[in-house]
Amino acid sequence: MDIVLITAVIASLFLVIGAAEPLAARLRLPYSVILALLGILIASGALFFLRTDLTDALNPVAEAILGLPIRSNVFLYVFLPTLLFQATLGMNLRRMVDDWVPILVMAVVAVVVATLSVGYALSWVSALPLAACLLIGSIVSTTDPSAVVSIFRSISAPRRLARLIEGESLLNDAAAIALFGLFMGYVMLGVPDPELGAALTQFPVLIGGGALTGWLAGRAAVWIMALFGRHELALISVSVSLPYLAYVGAEQMVGASGVIAVVAAGLTVNLTGPGRLPPQAWANLRDVWDLLAHWAGALIFILAALLIPRLLEGVTWNDFALIGVVVVAAIASRAVVLFGLLPLLTLLHLSPRVDRPYRTAILWGGLRGAVTLALALAVTESFRVPVEVKRLVGILATGFTLFTLIVQGTTLRSVIGWLRLDRLSPIDEALSRQVVAVGLQTVREELARTTEAYALTKETVRSEAKTFGERLDAAVDAAEDADDILDRDRITLGLIALAGFERDTILARVKERTISSRMADQILSDADQLIEAARAGGRSSYQKTARRSVAYGRAFRAAVVLHNRLGLSRWLVRMTADRFERLLSQQLILRDIDTFIDGRIRRIHGRRVADLLHELIVRRAEGVTKALEGLRLQYPGYAEELERRFIRRTALRLEEREYAIMRDDGLIGAEVYATLIAKLSDRRAEAEARPRLDIAVQRVDLIRQFPIFADLDDGALRALGRSLKTIYVDAGRIVMRKDTPAKSVFFIASGAVELESAGQTWRLGRGDMFGQMALLLSKSRRAEVRAIAPSTLMVLDEARFRSLLSRSAALQDAVRESAVQRGISLDLLPIDNAKSS
């Protein structure tokens, strides 16, 4: 075909893509449905002009449209990697991890259930072999949730619900295509009835090989992009090559799933990229991928739709009956997962609660799209597949896709309205009226100052002020209906607003580069968790989530175990440095919230709610400060280095702003500005580097701060540092239980614990020790010790403690003092014997 015609047709398709979005908004239909309908109309029109005798003038254009080199490989190797890679870059992985159970259920279990349901249903009512029926089931099992996600966002559905659907969309393509590859192989080999167990045993191999290939490719790409950090276009070019190389490498070289490889590569870049790449380059990279994915998604839909008239040629009434079987089996299998399995997981506390109306919307929003058509096209192109199988695969997959797009897609918004998901709750409705009233009052004040500053005509100002005043009075009258909102609900709404403001502040700080993009991902995830916690459980859930954000997580404790037992310090160093920076960032953000409470929350919810929110934020800030102080004591000097880094980055931001002002005012030219920014970029690269944390050196400095070790020389301190093990405990955790053997002594490096024995309670803090009495008396422990704050404890085993006690008079005095406090006779303590030995 003439390249000129191909170019003209492709350019025209971009015009169609550009017109489809405003058309979809005007018709209030999903964007993908509009694209599919336009593609069908274009292909049908081309067929009409080729076959009509009315005119031959448009035949070249019609031939160019129908003769486009559209093959399944174009979809699978060109468009699909782009869509999958962009989806992984845009995901909030830390929040996805919280919902990994329902996501896997919807993405993997639902795909397998749909494949089996459709496959066996077809095998019962048709003459097709089981392998071909299961092949059709795998083709129609993948969903395109873009329509339902866009509608959920437009009605402000819970973020967690949209995240479930997005996670499903990312992984169900991978699962469906992996199953498609298995059953396609059986059909081409002529195996009519494959053993299902043998088929599914190959599934983990495809997934594991693809995941490993994608992870290695992603790590290599991030390393290369980090080398090209100052060359943004080169960095983005490397990212563009990654998904295609991962896909081709996994499919052609490893024999694994290319889709899984692309997903793994994207997840790897998502996790490691923000910490290795310049913030602006990372933001621009994601913008480029958003645009590429928009084009790829639109083209894959419209090009696949061009094939629909040809795929449906020769359809019979019997084929329509089989399409009905596919429709019923697919919807029924999805309903079983949504209304049977998900509630069961919720009862087992493995999945968040998804209300019935939302599950109904997800069920009806399970549209099929371009991936289904692309897989069907791959079957019809294969010369090793029987002709009748190819015909039925094309017709059934296309017919089912059309049903979901035309029937479900066009009625989805009506279904959501019928389910009342497009309406605000009574609390949100009342709140919105109050927000309008408060907002208009603020606007009136600002407007009055503006009109005075510009000395506008008094008559005009008076007339407009009267009109605006009438609107304000109406808004205030409407807001009076919100007086029935309970304080409990106002507190919940205020906490949601606080977390939202916190999120916006984080984004602003990242843009200013006072918070690194690596830390932004973590603290943005914290803010999202606070929003969802406040929505789900109000004040108590918000406080619990806030405490968890400063606690020591499982990963941190695992890193401590690796350091203490195996001497592997790399993970502990990185996670400790991350914790330092994360707490400093949280402390910085929390200081901005008081102004927001006084300026906004108080005007909307009243003084009582505002004062309570102030109290909650003060407690949260105290928790962050205590956790940070514990780290400062444990690693003296490192926090100061981070603060110096923050000051340098702030100074560079202010310097860049001043240069921009001078350029805009015409004081310096573009050449001078570019030179100054280039020099500033070099200094910024140095300021971005995080100072190195040396745990070994820091531990000696920490031990030296203990008064009980004051009389030890440097050699003894270093030896003690090698002997001590570190453990981290969160508030409420039991450190030492009653009636357990005494084998070690604990020293408090930071935090506080509560010791309870014989009905009495003592509180111990930094520099204190516990566990020594039972050890020296050779008895089981009679005390229970519980942490009352996030604490860092140093642990010394019995042999080393007795050896140290024999050499340290300060330690002996500390032991005697603690015995006196607890009423234990000094004659019972073998301190003198330890000294003489």
XYZ file of N, CA and C in Angstrom, residues 275-391:
351
model
N 13.839 7.277 43.705
C 15.013 7.493 44.540
C 16.306 7.606 43.769
N 16.322 7.201 42.495
C 17.557 7.205 41.707
C 17.600 8.295 40.640
N 16.437 8.823 40.257
C 16.365 9.768 39.151
C 16.028 11.165 39.669
N 16.450 12.218 38.957
C 16.089 13.583 39.366
C 14.574 13.763 39.396
N 14.051 14.501 40.372
C 12.589 14.618 40.517
C 11.893 15.139 39.260
N 12.455 16.193 38.633
C 11.805 16.742 37.459
C 11.844 15.761 36.292
N 12.960 15.058 36.161
C 13.058 14.058 35.088
C 12.051 12.941 35.304
N 11.874 12.523 36.551
C 10.893 11.479 36.848
C 9.475 11.956 36.525
N 9.165 13.204 36.875
C 7.837 13.742 36.574
C 7.615 13.833 35.066
N 8.620 14.296 34.333
C 8.483 14.407 32.882
C 8.388 13.033 32.219
N 9.123 12.070 32.769
C 9.053 10.707 32.230
C 7.632 10.165 32.344
N 7.011 10.377 33.473
C 5.639 9.891 33.657
C 4.668 10.635 32.749
N 4.904 11.929 32.515
C 4.035 12.682 31.601
C 4.141 12.137 30.182
N 5.365 11.824 29.759
C 5.547 11.254 28.423
C 4.809 9.933 28.296
N 4.918 9.095 29.321
C 4.259 7.793 29.269
C 2.746 7.927 29.331
N 2.240 8.936 30.022
C 0.793 9.166 30.024
C 0.292 9.463 28.609
N 1.041 10.289 27.879
C 0.648 10.622 26.516
C 0.762 9.402 25.596
N 1.876 8.655 25.717
C 2.035 7.462 24.883
C 0.922 6.454 25.139
N 0.568 6.276 26.403
C -0.479 5.314 26.734
C -1.843 5.783 26.230
N -2.086 7.090 26.272
C -3.357 7.610 25.745
C -3.471 7.299 24.257
N -2.415 7.575 23.520
C -2.432 7.284 22.077
C -2.548 5.781 21.827
N -1.757 4.994 22.562
C -1.776 3.548 22.340
C -3.149 2.963 22.661
N -3.739 3.396 23.777
C -5.047 2.885 24.145
C -6.114 3.237 23.135
N -6.069 4.477 22.646
C -7.059 4.887 21.655
C -6.858 4.155 20.331
N -5.613 4.041 19.883
C -5.346 3.375 18.613
C -5.689 1.896 18.664
N -5.365 1.233 19.776
C -5.655 -0.191 19.859
C -7.164 -0.421 19.829
N -7.933 0.497 20.414
C -9.378 0.352 20.397
C -9.940 0.596 18.998
N -9.529 1.679 18.373
C -10.138 2.039 17.094
C -9.676 1.106 15.980
N -8.399 0.668 16.032
C -7.923 -0.270 15.017
C -8.582 -1.638 15.179
N -8.761 -2.063 16.433
C -9.455 -3.328 16.658
C -10.907 -3.238 16.201
N -11.529 -2.069 16.413
C -12.920 -1.901 15.989
C -13.047 -1.943 14.474
N -11.992 -1.520 13.757
C -12.027 -1.596 12.295
C -12.169 -3.033 11.806
N -11.738 -3.990 12.627
C -11.776 -5.394 12.223
C -13.120 -6.052 12.493
N -13.969 -5.416 13.288
C -15.195 -6.074 13.735
C -16.102 -6.469 12.572
N -16.370 -5.590 11.602
C -17.240 -6.042 10.498
C -16.720 -7.281 9.784
N -15.406 -7.375 9.598
C -14.859 -8.549 8.916
C -14.924 -9.797 9.798
N -14.688 -9.626 11.126
C -14.733 -10.776 12.019
C -16.141 -11.353 12.139
N -17.155 -10.526 11.893
C -18.534 -10.982 12.036
C -19.140 -11.461 10.717
N -18.344 -11.517 9.673
C -18.874 -12.002 8.396
C -19.262 -13.484 8.521
N -20.377 -13.837 7.974
C -20.826 -15.224 7.991
C -21.465 -15.654 9.278
N -21.869 -14.708 10.136
C -22.482 -15.070 11.397
C -23.868 -15.675 11.156
N -24.226 -16.686 11.940
C -25.512 -17.373 11.806
C -26.301 -17.253 13.106
N -27.599 -17.694 13.044
C -28.416 -17.642 14.257
C -27.865 -18.564 15.341
N -27.294 -19.665 14.952
C -26.679 -20.560 15.925
C -25.508 -19.885 16.630
N -24.779 -19.051 15.863
C -23.663 -18.313 16.468
C -24.178 -17.317 17.503
N -25.339 -16.695 17.218
C -25.912 -15.769 18.200
C -26.262 -16.502 19.489
N -26.743 -17.731 19.355
C -27.056 -18.517 20.557
C -25.783 -18.803 21.364
N -24.694 -19.123 20.677
C -23.431 -19.361 21.387
C -22.910 -18.083 22.033
N -23.098 -16.935 21.374
C -22.716 -15.661 21.997
C -23.493 -15.463 23.289
N -24.801 -15.829 23.264
C -25.593 -15.722 24.487
C -25.055 -16.611 25.587
N -24.595 -17.817 25.241
C -24.001 -18.711 26.252
C -22.754 -18.071 26.849
N -21.910 -17.481 26.014
C -20.690 -16.819 26.502
C -21.048 -15.671 27.428
N -22.047 -14.871 27.039
C -22.460 -13.726 27.863
C -22.921 -14.194 29.237
N -23.795 -15.176 29.277
C -24.342 -15.657 30.553
C -23.246 -16.269 31.417
N -22.398 -17.103 30.824
C -21.353 -17.773 31.599
C -20.339 -16.766 32.144
N -19.944 -15.782 31.329
C -18.949 -14.802 31.775
C -19.490 -13.932 32.896
N -20.729 -13.444 32.742
C -21.313 -12.587 33.781
C -21.566 -13.390 35.052
N -22.018 -14.623 34.906
C -22.287 -15.447 36.087
C -21.004 -15.750 36.862
N -19.931 -16.055 36.148
C -18.674 -16.361 36.843
C -18.151 -15.130 37.575
N -18.306 -13.955 36.955
C -17.856 -12.727 37.628
C -18.723 -12.426 38.842
N -20.023 -12.728 38.741
C -20.918 -12.509 39.874
C -20.570 -13.428 41.040
N -20.174 -14.666 40.741
C -19.794 -15.605 41.802
C -18.614 -15.065 42.591
N -17.624 -14.501 41.885
C -16.447 -13.957 42.568
C -16.815 -12.726 43.377
N -17.609 -11.814 42.782
C -17.931 -10.550 43.443
C -18.870 -10.739 44.629
N -19.863 -11.605 44.489
C -20.892 -11.741 45.528
C -20.710 -12.982 46.393
N -19.776 -13.839 46.031
C -19.510 -15.019 46.838
C -18.148 -14.995 47.499
N -17.099 -14.862 46.681
C -15.743 -14.963 47.215
C -15.307 -13.701 47.955
N -15.579 -12.511 47.389
C -15.148 -11.273 48.051
C -15.777 -11.097 49.435
N -17.083 -11.297 49.613
C -17.624 -11.198 50.978
C -16.999 -12.201 51.942
N -16.679 -13.400 51.447
C -16.021 -14.380 52.304
C -14.660 -13.876 52.755
N -13.903 -13.279 51.838
C -12.600 -12.719 52.204
C -12.757 -11.576 53.191
N -13.828 -10.803 53.049
C -14.076 -9.715 53.999
C -14.349 -10.265 55.387
N -15.139 -11.341 55.472
C -15.411 -11.957 56.765
C -14.142 -12.489 57.418
N -13.205 -12.943 56.604
C -11.933 -13.471 57.116
C -10.908 -12.367 57.341
N -11.332 -11.095 57.156
C -10.459 -9.929 57.333
C -9.251 -9.959 56.385
N -9.455 -10.517 55.203
C -8.401 -10.543 54.185
C -8.642 -9.528 53.080
N -9.792 -8.893 53.097
C -10.131 -7.945 52.036
C -10.941 -6.808 52.625
N -10.780 -5.583 52.108
C -11.640 -4.493 52.572
C -13.086 -4.742 52.145
N -13.988 -4.151 52.867
C -15.407 -4.309 52.552
C -15.731 -3.544 51.273
N -16.391 -4.192 50.352
C -16.887 -3.552 49.131
C -18.399 -3.657 49.162
N -19.075 -2.529 49.281
C -20.531 -2.540 49.417
C -21.200 -3.142 48.182
N -22.403 -3.677 48.412
C -23.123 -4.352 47.332
C -23.360 -3.449 46.115
N -23.745 -2.172 46.283
C -23.938 -1.347 45.081
C -22.671 -1.226 44.241
N -21.526 -1.114 44.899
C -20.279 -1.009 44.148
C -19.941 -2.329 43.457
N -20.226 -3.440 44.113
C -19.980 -4.734 43.462
C -20.886 -4.906 42.241
N -22.108 -4.410 42.348
C -23.006 -4.469 41.194
C -22.479 -3.622 40.045
N -21.963 -2.439 40.379
C -21.402 -1.574 39.342
C -20.169 -2.204 38.703
N -19.339 -2.862 39.528
C -18.161 -3.540 38.977
C -18.598 -4.680 38.058
N -19.632 -5.405 38.470
C -20.124 -6.509 37.649
C -20.592 -6.004 36.284
N -21.433 -4.969 36.284
C -21.961 -4.455 35.018
C -20.891 -3.674 34.247
N -19.860 -3.230 34.940
C -18.795 -2.477 34.272
C -17.667 -3.344 33.757
N -17.844 -4.664 33.743
C -16.796 -5.558 33.244
C -16.768 -5.604 31.727
N -16.443 -4.470 31.118
C -16.430 -4.387 29.664
C -15.223 -5.112 29.089
N -15.395 -5.640 27.893
C -14.278 -6.237 27.159
C -13.885 -5.275 26.049
N -12.620 -5.344 25.648
C -12.174 -4.364 24.679
C -11.144 -4.881 23.716
N -10.125 -4.046 23.505
C -9.178 -4.291 22.428
C -8.329 -5.537 22.665
N -7.986 -5.850 23.914
C -7.158 -7.030 24.168
C -7.910 -8.294 23.751
N -9.204 -8.343 24.048
C -10.009 -9.496 23.619
C -10.010 -9.629 22.100
N -10.196 -8.515 21.415
C -10.199 -8.553 19.946
C -8.830 -8.918 19.396
N -7.771 -8.417 20.041
C -6.419 -8.724 19.564
C -6.117 -10.217 19.705
N -6.512 -10.817 20.812
C -6.278 -12.250 20.995
C -7.096 -13.070 19.996
N -8.343 -12.633 19.762
C -9.156 -13.334 18.766
C -8.523 -13.225 17.382
N -7.974 -12.063 17.066
C -7.313 -11.868 15.766
C -6.103 -12.791 15.638
N -5.366 -12.979 16.754
C -4.200 -13.868 16.714
C -4.617 -15.295 16.350
N -5.790 -15.712 16.824
C -6.275 -17.054 16.492
C -6.652 -17.134 15.017
N -7.351 -16.120 14.518
C -7.810 -16.163 13.123
C -6.653 -16.090 12.138
N -5.514 -15.571 12.560
C -4.358 -15.470 11.665
C -3.539 -16.758 11.599
N -3.724 -17.641 12.565
C -2.885 -18.834 12.642
C -3.343 -19.880 11.629
N -2.425 -20.346 10.792
C -2.762 -21.368 9.801
C -2.831 -22.756 10.432
N -2.379 -22.888 11.690
C -2.377 -24.182 12.361
C -3.653 -24.426 13.164
N -4.551 -23.447 13.159
C -5.825 -23.598 13.860
C -6.886 -23.991 12.836
N -7.721 -24.981 13.137
C -8.780 -25.381 12.192
C -9.676 -24.213 11.793
N -10.162 -24.263 10.551
C -10.935 -23.152 9.998
C -12.183 -22.871 10.829
N -12.928 -23.911 11.209
C -14.157 -23.702 11.967
C -13.878 -23.098 13.337
N -12.757 -23.501 13.940
C -12.381 -22.914 15.235
C -12.061 -21.438 15.061
N -11.316 -21.105 14.020
C -10.985 -19.694 13.774
C -12.249 -18.870 13.569
N -13.189 -19.393 12.806
C -14.425 -18.651 12.540
C -15.205 -18.400 13.830
